[in-house]
Amino acid sequence: MATRATDAGTNQSVERAVSVLRALDSGRPELRVSDVAELTGLGSSTTSRLLSTLERLDMVERDPVSNLYRLSLGLLPLAATATNRHPVHRAARMVLQGLATRTGLGANVAVRRGGELMFLCNFEGTRAPKSYTQAGHTAPLHATSIGKCLLTGLAPEERRRLLGDPLDAHTEYTTTSHDLLDAEIDTVRRTGYAVEAEERALGRASLAAPVRDASGDIVAAISLWGPTSVLGDRSDAEQQRLALVREVIEAADAISQALGAL
């Protein structure tokens, strides 16, 4: 029997299977069938059938003792291929590795996916040994320097529609006003880089620069992140931060040139 499509050109069974996979990526390492059903809004029997099918396809695996489900390593080759074939990842990987080695700070590259950013790769540094980001992880656009760079390509009204109002607070220092965010993005456009201190996590700061393609559009951004003692706004760290700003802008320019930007 043909599967009913919810919209022209879509297939309901595929949509449901993808929703199950995304539920298993919701933050908890393992889930019961009932947990997946609740997260997806599907019935328990439908959820159970989908999980069984995905298990046979090596997309999910079931713990034989607890009967809890988790994502399978069978997804890893697909994810690795998608990442490694992405033009931004190919252009940025070696540049970021060198940036992290020279500065001792963490180095990231990310692209915008709807109202969030998605990291494509991350390198740790000696002064930022604990990474809080991994390839495929998402983060808020308004509370990160890398996200603010990605937002500079959008008009204010488009940013409001995309991010909603008010903006979510992640710490007491997060920018939650669109008017303040607009002013910050104007500064990014003027200076060519963005800074953020403790907006997403206390004790951490970052600075970022946009990456452009051959058409001149912002298609990605890179960032350096580390402790506020290095990247914060303390006066005794100002000279060090200015040197790091030059590093990240030069790295972003190198990636842009690899993507065909003039």
Short mmCIF file of C-alpha atoms in Angstrom, two decimals:
data_model
loop_
_atom_site.label_atom_id
_atom_site.label_comp_id
_atom_site.label_asym_id
_atom_site.label_seq_id
_atom_site.Cartn_x
_atom_site.Cartn_y
_atom_site.Cartn_z
CA MET A 1 0.00 0.00 0.00
CA ALA A 2 1.35 3.45 -0.90
CA THR A 3 2.43 5.62 2.01
CA ARG A 4 0.44 8.81 2.35
CA ALA A 5 2.50 11.98 1.91
CA THR A 6 1.88 14.91 4.25
CA ASP A 7 2.84 17.42 1.54
CA ALA A 8 3.49 17.17 -2.17
CA GLY A 9 6.86 15.56 -2.75
CA THR A 10 7.27 14.21 0.79
CA ASN A 11 6.95 10.72 2.21
CA GLN A 12 5.41 10.22 5.63
CA SER A 13 7.33 7.05 6.46
CA VAL A 14 10.66 8.73 5.76
CA GLU A 15 9.66 11.76 7.82
CA ARG A 16 8.70 9.53 10.72
CA ALA A 17 11.94 7.55 10.56
CA VAL A 18 13.97 10.75 10.57
CA SER A 19 11.98 12.07 13.53
CA VAL A 20 12.88 8.90 15.45
CA LEU A 21 16.58 9.38 14.68
CA ARG A 22 16.39 13.00 15.81
CA ALA A 23 14.65 11.97 19.02
CA LEU A 24 17.60 9.71 19.79
CA ASP A 25 19.84 12.76 19.33
CA SER A 26 17.88 14.81 21.86
CA GLY A 27 20.54 14.78 24.58
CA ARG A 28 19.87 11.59 26.52
CA PRO A 29 22.21 8.71 25.60
CA GLU A 30 19.52 6.01 25.51
CA LEU A 31 15.73 6.03 25.31
CA ARG A 32 12.81 3.68 25.84
CA VAL A 33 10.28 3.13 23.08
CA SER A 34 7.80 5.20 25.09
CA ASP A 35 10.34 8.04 25.35
CA VAL A 36 10.81 8.10 21.59
CA ALA A 37 7.05 7.97 21.06
CA GLU A 38 6.57 10.95 23.37
CA LEU A 39 9.30 12.99 21.69
CA THR A 40 8.03 12.29 18.18
CA GLY A 41 4.29 12.33 18.84
CA LEU A 42 3.96 8.92 17.20
CA GLY A 43 2.02 5.97 18.57
CA SER A 44 3.91 3.33 20.53
CA SER A 45 3.32 0.57 17.96
CA THR A 46 4.44 2.80 15.08
CA THR A 47 7.51 3.87 17.05
CA SER A 48 8.38 0.26 17.88
CA ARG A 49 8.13 -0.79 14.21
CA LEU A 50 10.29 2.11 13.09
CA LEU A 51 12.93 1.37 15.71
CA SER A 52 13.00 -2.30 14.70
CA THR A 53 13.46 -1.37 11.05
CA LEU A 54 16.19 1.15 11.85
CA GLU A 55 17.91 -1.46 14.01
CA ARG A 56 17.96 -3.92 11.09
CA LEU A 57 19.48 -1.16 8.93
CA ASP A 58 22.17 -0.49 11.57
CA MET A 59 20.94 3.07 12.13
CA VAL A 60 20.03 2.42 15.78
CA GLU A 61 20.97 -0.28 18.27
CA ARG A 62 19.18 -1.77 21.26
CA ASP A 63 20.86 -2.67 24.51
CA PRO A 64 20.11 -6.39 25.04
CA VAL A 65 19.84 -5.98 28.82
CA SER A 66 17.97 -2.71 29.28
CA ASN A 67 16.12 -2.74 25.90
CA LEU A 68 16.96 0.96 25.58
CA TYR A 69 17.71 2.37 22.13
CA ARG A 70 20.59 4.57 21.02
CA LEU A 71 22.03 5.75 17.72
CA SER A 72 24.26 3.19 16.02
CA LEU A 73 27.79 3.55 14.73
CA GLY A 74 26.29 2.62 11.38
CA LEU A 75 25.46 6.33 11.04
CA LEU A 76 29.08 7.35 11.43
CA PRO A 77 30.24 6.71 7.83
CA LEU A 78 27.33 8.77 6.51
CA ALA A 79 28.05 11.64 8.90
CA ALA A 80 31.76 11.54 8.14
CA THR A 81 31.15 11.58 4.40
CA ALA A 82 28.71 14.50 4.64
CA THR A 83 31.19 16.48 6.74
CA ASN A 84 34.30 15.72 4.73
CA ARG A 85 32.61 16.56 1.44
CA HIS A 86 31.31 19.92 2.66
CA PRO A 87 33.31 22.65 0.86
CA VAL A 88 33.65 24.81 3.99
CA HIS A 89 34.98 21.87 6.01
CA ARG A 90 37.50 21.01 3.29
CA ALA A 91 38.71 24.61 3.07
CA ALA A 92 38.80 25.24 6.82
CA ARG A 93 40.17 22.10 8.43
CA MET A 94 43.92 22.62 7.99
CA VAL A 95 43.64 26.38 8.57
CA LEU A 96 41.86 25.83 11.88
CA GLN A 97 44.31 23.18 13.00
CA GLY A 98 47.15 25.64 12.46
CA LEU A 99 45.23 28.40 14.22
CA ALA A 100 44.66 26.25 17.31
CA THR A 101 48.32 25.20 17.37
CA ARG A 102 49.65 28.77 17.07
CA THR A 103 47.31 30.37 19.60
CA GLY A 104 46.77 27.51 22.05
CA LEU A 105 43.03 28.24 21.92
CA GLY A 106 40.10 26.24 20.62
CA ALA A 107 39.21 26.83 16.97
CA ASN A 108 35.79 26.19 15.39
CA VAL A 109 34.06 26.57 12.05
CA ALA A 110 30.27 26.68 11.77
CA VAL A 111 27.49 27.33 9.29
CA ARG A 112 23.97 28.59 9.85
CA ARG A 113 21.17 26.02 9.79
CA GLY A 114 17.90 27.89 10.16
CA GLY A 115 17.78 29.60 13.55
CA GLU A 116 20.89 27.84 14.89
CA LEU A 117 24.50 27.37 13.98
CA MET A 118 26.06 23.97 13.37
CA PHE A 119 29.72 23.21 14.02
CA LEU A 120 31.56 21.42 11.22
CA CYS A 121 34.80 20.82 13.08
CA ASN A 122 36.64 21.82 16.24
CA PHE A 123 40.25 21.78 17.39
CA GLU A 124 41.35 22.08 21.00
CA GLY A 125 44.29 24.18 22.18
CA THR A 126 46.68 23.95 25.09
CA ARG A 127 44.94 26.91 26.76
CA ALA A 128 41.48 25.54 25.98
CA PRO A 129 41.87 21.79 26.45
CA LYS A 130 38.23 20.95 27.20
CA SER A 131 36.03 21.26 24.14
CA TYR A 132 32.37 22.14 24.60
CA THR A 133 31.59 21.70 20.92
CA GLN A 134 31.71 18.80 18.50
CA ALA A 135 31.02 18.43 14.81
CA GLY A 136 27.28 18.30 14.29
CA HIS A 137 26.42 20.07 17.53
CA THR A 138 24.29 23.19 17.36
CA ALA A 139 24.42 26.44 19.32
CA PRO A 140 22.42 29.69 19.53
CA LEU A 141 23.26 32.35 16.98
CA HIS A 142 22.74 35.37 19.23
CA ALA A 143 24.83 34.12 22.18
CA THR A 144 28.05 33.25 20.33
CA SER A 145 30.59 35.32 18.43
CA ILE A 146 30.52 32.85 15.55
CA GLY A 147 26.72 33.15 15.41
CA LYS A 148 26.82 36.94 15.39
CA CYS A 149 29.10 36.80 12.36
CA LEU A 150 26.63 34.50 10.61
CA LEU A 151 23.78 36.90 11.42
CA THR A 152 25.47 39.86 9.72
CA GLY A 153 24.26 38.59 6.36
CA LEU A 154 20.61 38.98 7.41
CA ALA A 155 18.39 42.05 7.61
CA PRO A 156 17.11 43.07 11.10
CA GLU A 157 13.55 41.98 10.34
CA GLU A 158 14.77 38.60 9.10
CA ARG A 159 16.81 38.14 12.29
CA ARG A 160 13.74 38.88 14.41
CA ARG A 161 11.64 36.39 12.49
CA LEU A 162 14.36 33.75 12.67
CA LEU A 163 15.29 34.10 16.35
CA GLY A 164 11.99 35.09 17.94
CA ASP A 165 11.49 37.64 20.68
CA PRO A 166 12.70 37.80 23.39
CA LEU A 167 16.04 36.15 22.80
CA ASP A 168 16.81 33.24 25.12
CA ALA A 169 19.17 33.95 28.02
CA HIS A 170 21.88 31.34 28.63
CA THR A 171 23.71 33.33 31.33
CA GLU A 172 23.19 36.71 32.96
CA TYR A 173 25.46 38.20 30.26
CA THR A 174 23.55 36.96 27.21
CA THR A 175 22.24 39.60 24.82
CA THR A 176 18.45 39.23 25.00
CA SER A 177 17.36 42.44 23.25
CA HIS A 178 17.10 42.65 19.49
CA ASP A 179 18.03 46.33 19.63
CA LEU A 180 21.28 45.47 21.42
CA LEU A 181 21.90 42.60 19.01
CA ASP A 182 21.38 44.94 16.05
CA ALA A 183 23.98 47.31 17.50
CA GLU A 184 26.44 44.44 18.03
CA ILE A 185 25.98 43.23 14.47
CA ASP A 186 26.54 46.77 13.15
CA THR A 187 29.86 46.70 15.03
CA VAL A 188 30.73 43.33 13.48
CA ARG A 189 30.07 44.74 10.00
CA ARG A 190 32.26 47.75 10.76
CA THR A 191 35.20 45.94 12.37
CA GLY A 192 35.10 42.60 10.56
CA TYR A 193 34.98 40.47 13.71
CA ALA A 194 32.72 39.62 16.66
CA VAL A 195 33.47 39.14 20.35
CA GLU A 196 31.49 37.40 23.09
CA ALA A 197 32.25 37.00 26.79
CA GLU A 198 30.32 34.58 29.00
CA GLU A 199 27.10 34.89 26.99
CA ARG A 200 26.79 31.16 26.48
CA ALA A 201 28.83 29.78 29.39
CA LEU A 202 30.46 31.43 32.39
CA GLY A 203 34.23 31.64 32.33
CA ARG A 204 34.47 31.34 28.54
CA ALA A 205 34.85 33.91 25.78
CA SER A 206 35.32 33.84 22.03
CA LEU A 207 36.04 35.96 18.99
CA ALA A 208 35.07 35.20 15.41
CA ALA A 209 35.28 36.36 11.81
CA PRO A 210 33.02 35.63 8.82
CA VAL A 211 33.90 33.43 5.85
CA ARG A 212 32.65 34.36 2.37
CA ASP A 213 32.26 32.43 -0.87
CA ALA A 214 32.92 33.44 -4.47
CA SER A 215 29.74 35.53 -4.57
CA GLY A 216 30.77 37.48 -1.48
CA ASP A 217 28.04 35.99 0.70
CA ILE A 218 28.74 34.95 4.28
CA VAL A 219 28.55 31.15 4.21
CA ALA A 220 30.35 30.30 7.45
CA ALA A 221 32.34 31.76 10.31
CA ILE A 222 35.32 30.68 12.39
CA SER A 223 36.05 31.40 16.02
CA LEU A 224 38.71 31.16 18.68
CA TRP A 225 37.47 30.31 22.16
CA GLY A 226 39.07 30.02 25.56
CA PRO A 227 39.03 31.38 29.11
CA THR A 228 37.96 34.96 29.78
CA SER A 229 41.42 35.62 31.21
CA VAL A 230 42.71 35.39 27.64
CA LEU A 231 39.78 36.55 25.51
CA GLY A 232 37.81 38.71 27.95
CA ASP A 233 37.74 42.51 28.06
CA ARG A 234 40.28 43.00 30.86
CA SER A 235 42.64 45.88 30.07
CA ASP A 236 45.78 43.80 30.74
CA ALA A 237 44.67 41.34 28.05
CA GLU A 238 43.87 43.95 25.40
CA GLN A 239 47.10 43.66 23.41
CA GLN A 240 46.89 39.89 23.43
CA ARG A 241 43.30 40.00 22.23
CA LEU A 242 44.14 42.39 19.37
CA ALA A 243 46.82 39.97 18.19
CA LEU A 244 44.28 37.13 18.29
CA VAL A 245 41.79 39.24 16.32
CA ARG A 246 44.37 39.59 13.55
CA GLU A 247 44.96 35.84 13.63
CA VAL A 248 41.29 34.92 13.29
CA ILE A 249 40.61 37.49 10.54
CA GLU A 250 43.61 36.28 8.52
CA ALA A 251 42.49 32.67 8.94
CA ALA A 252 38.94 33.53 7.83
CA ASP A 253 40.33 35.36 4.80
CA ALA A 254 42.44 32.33 3.87
CA ILE A 255 39.37 30.08 3.99
CA SER A 256 37.35 32.60 1.99
CA GLN A 257 40.03 32.67 -0.70
CA ALA A 258 39.97 28.86 -0.86
CA LEU A 259 36.21 29.13 -1.49
CA GLY A 260 36.80 31.56 -4.36
CA ALA A 261 36.26 34.90 -2.63
CA LEU A 262 38.29 37.81 -3.99
#
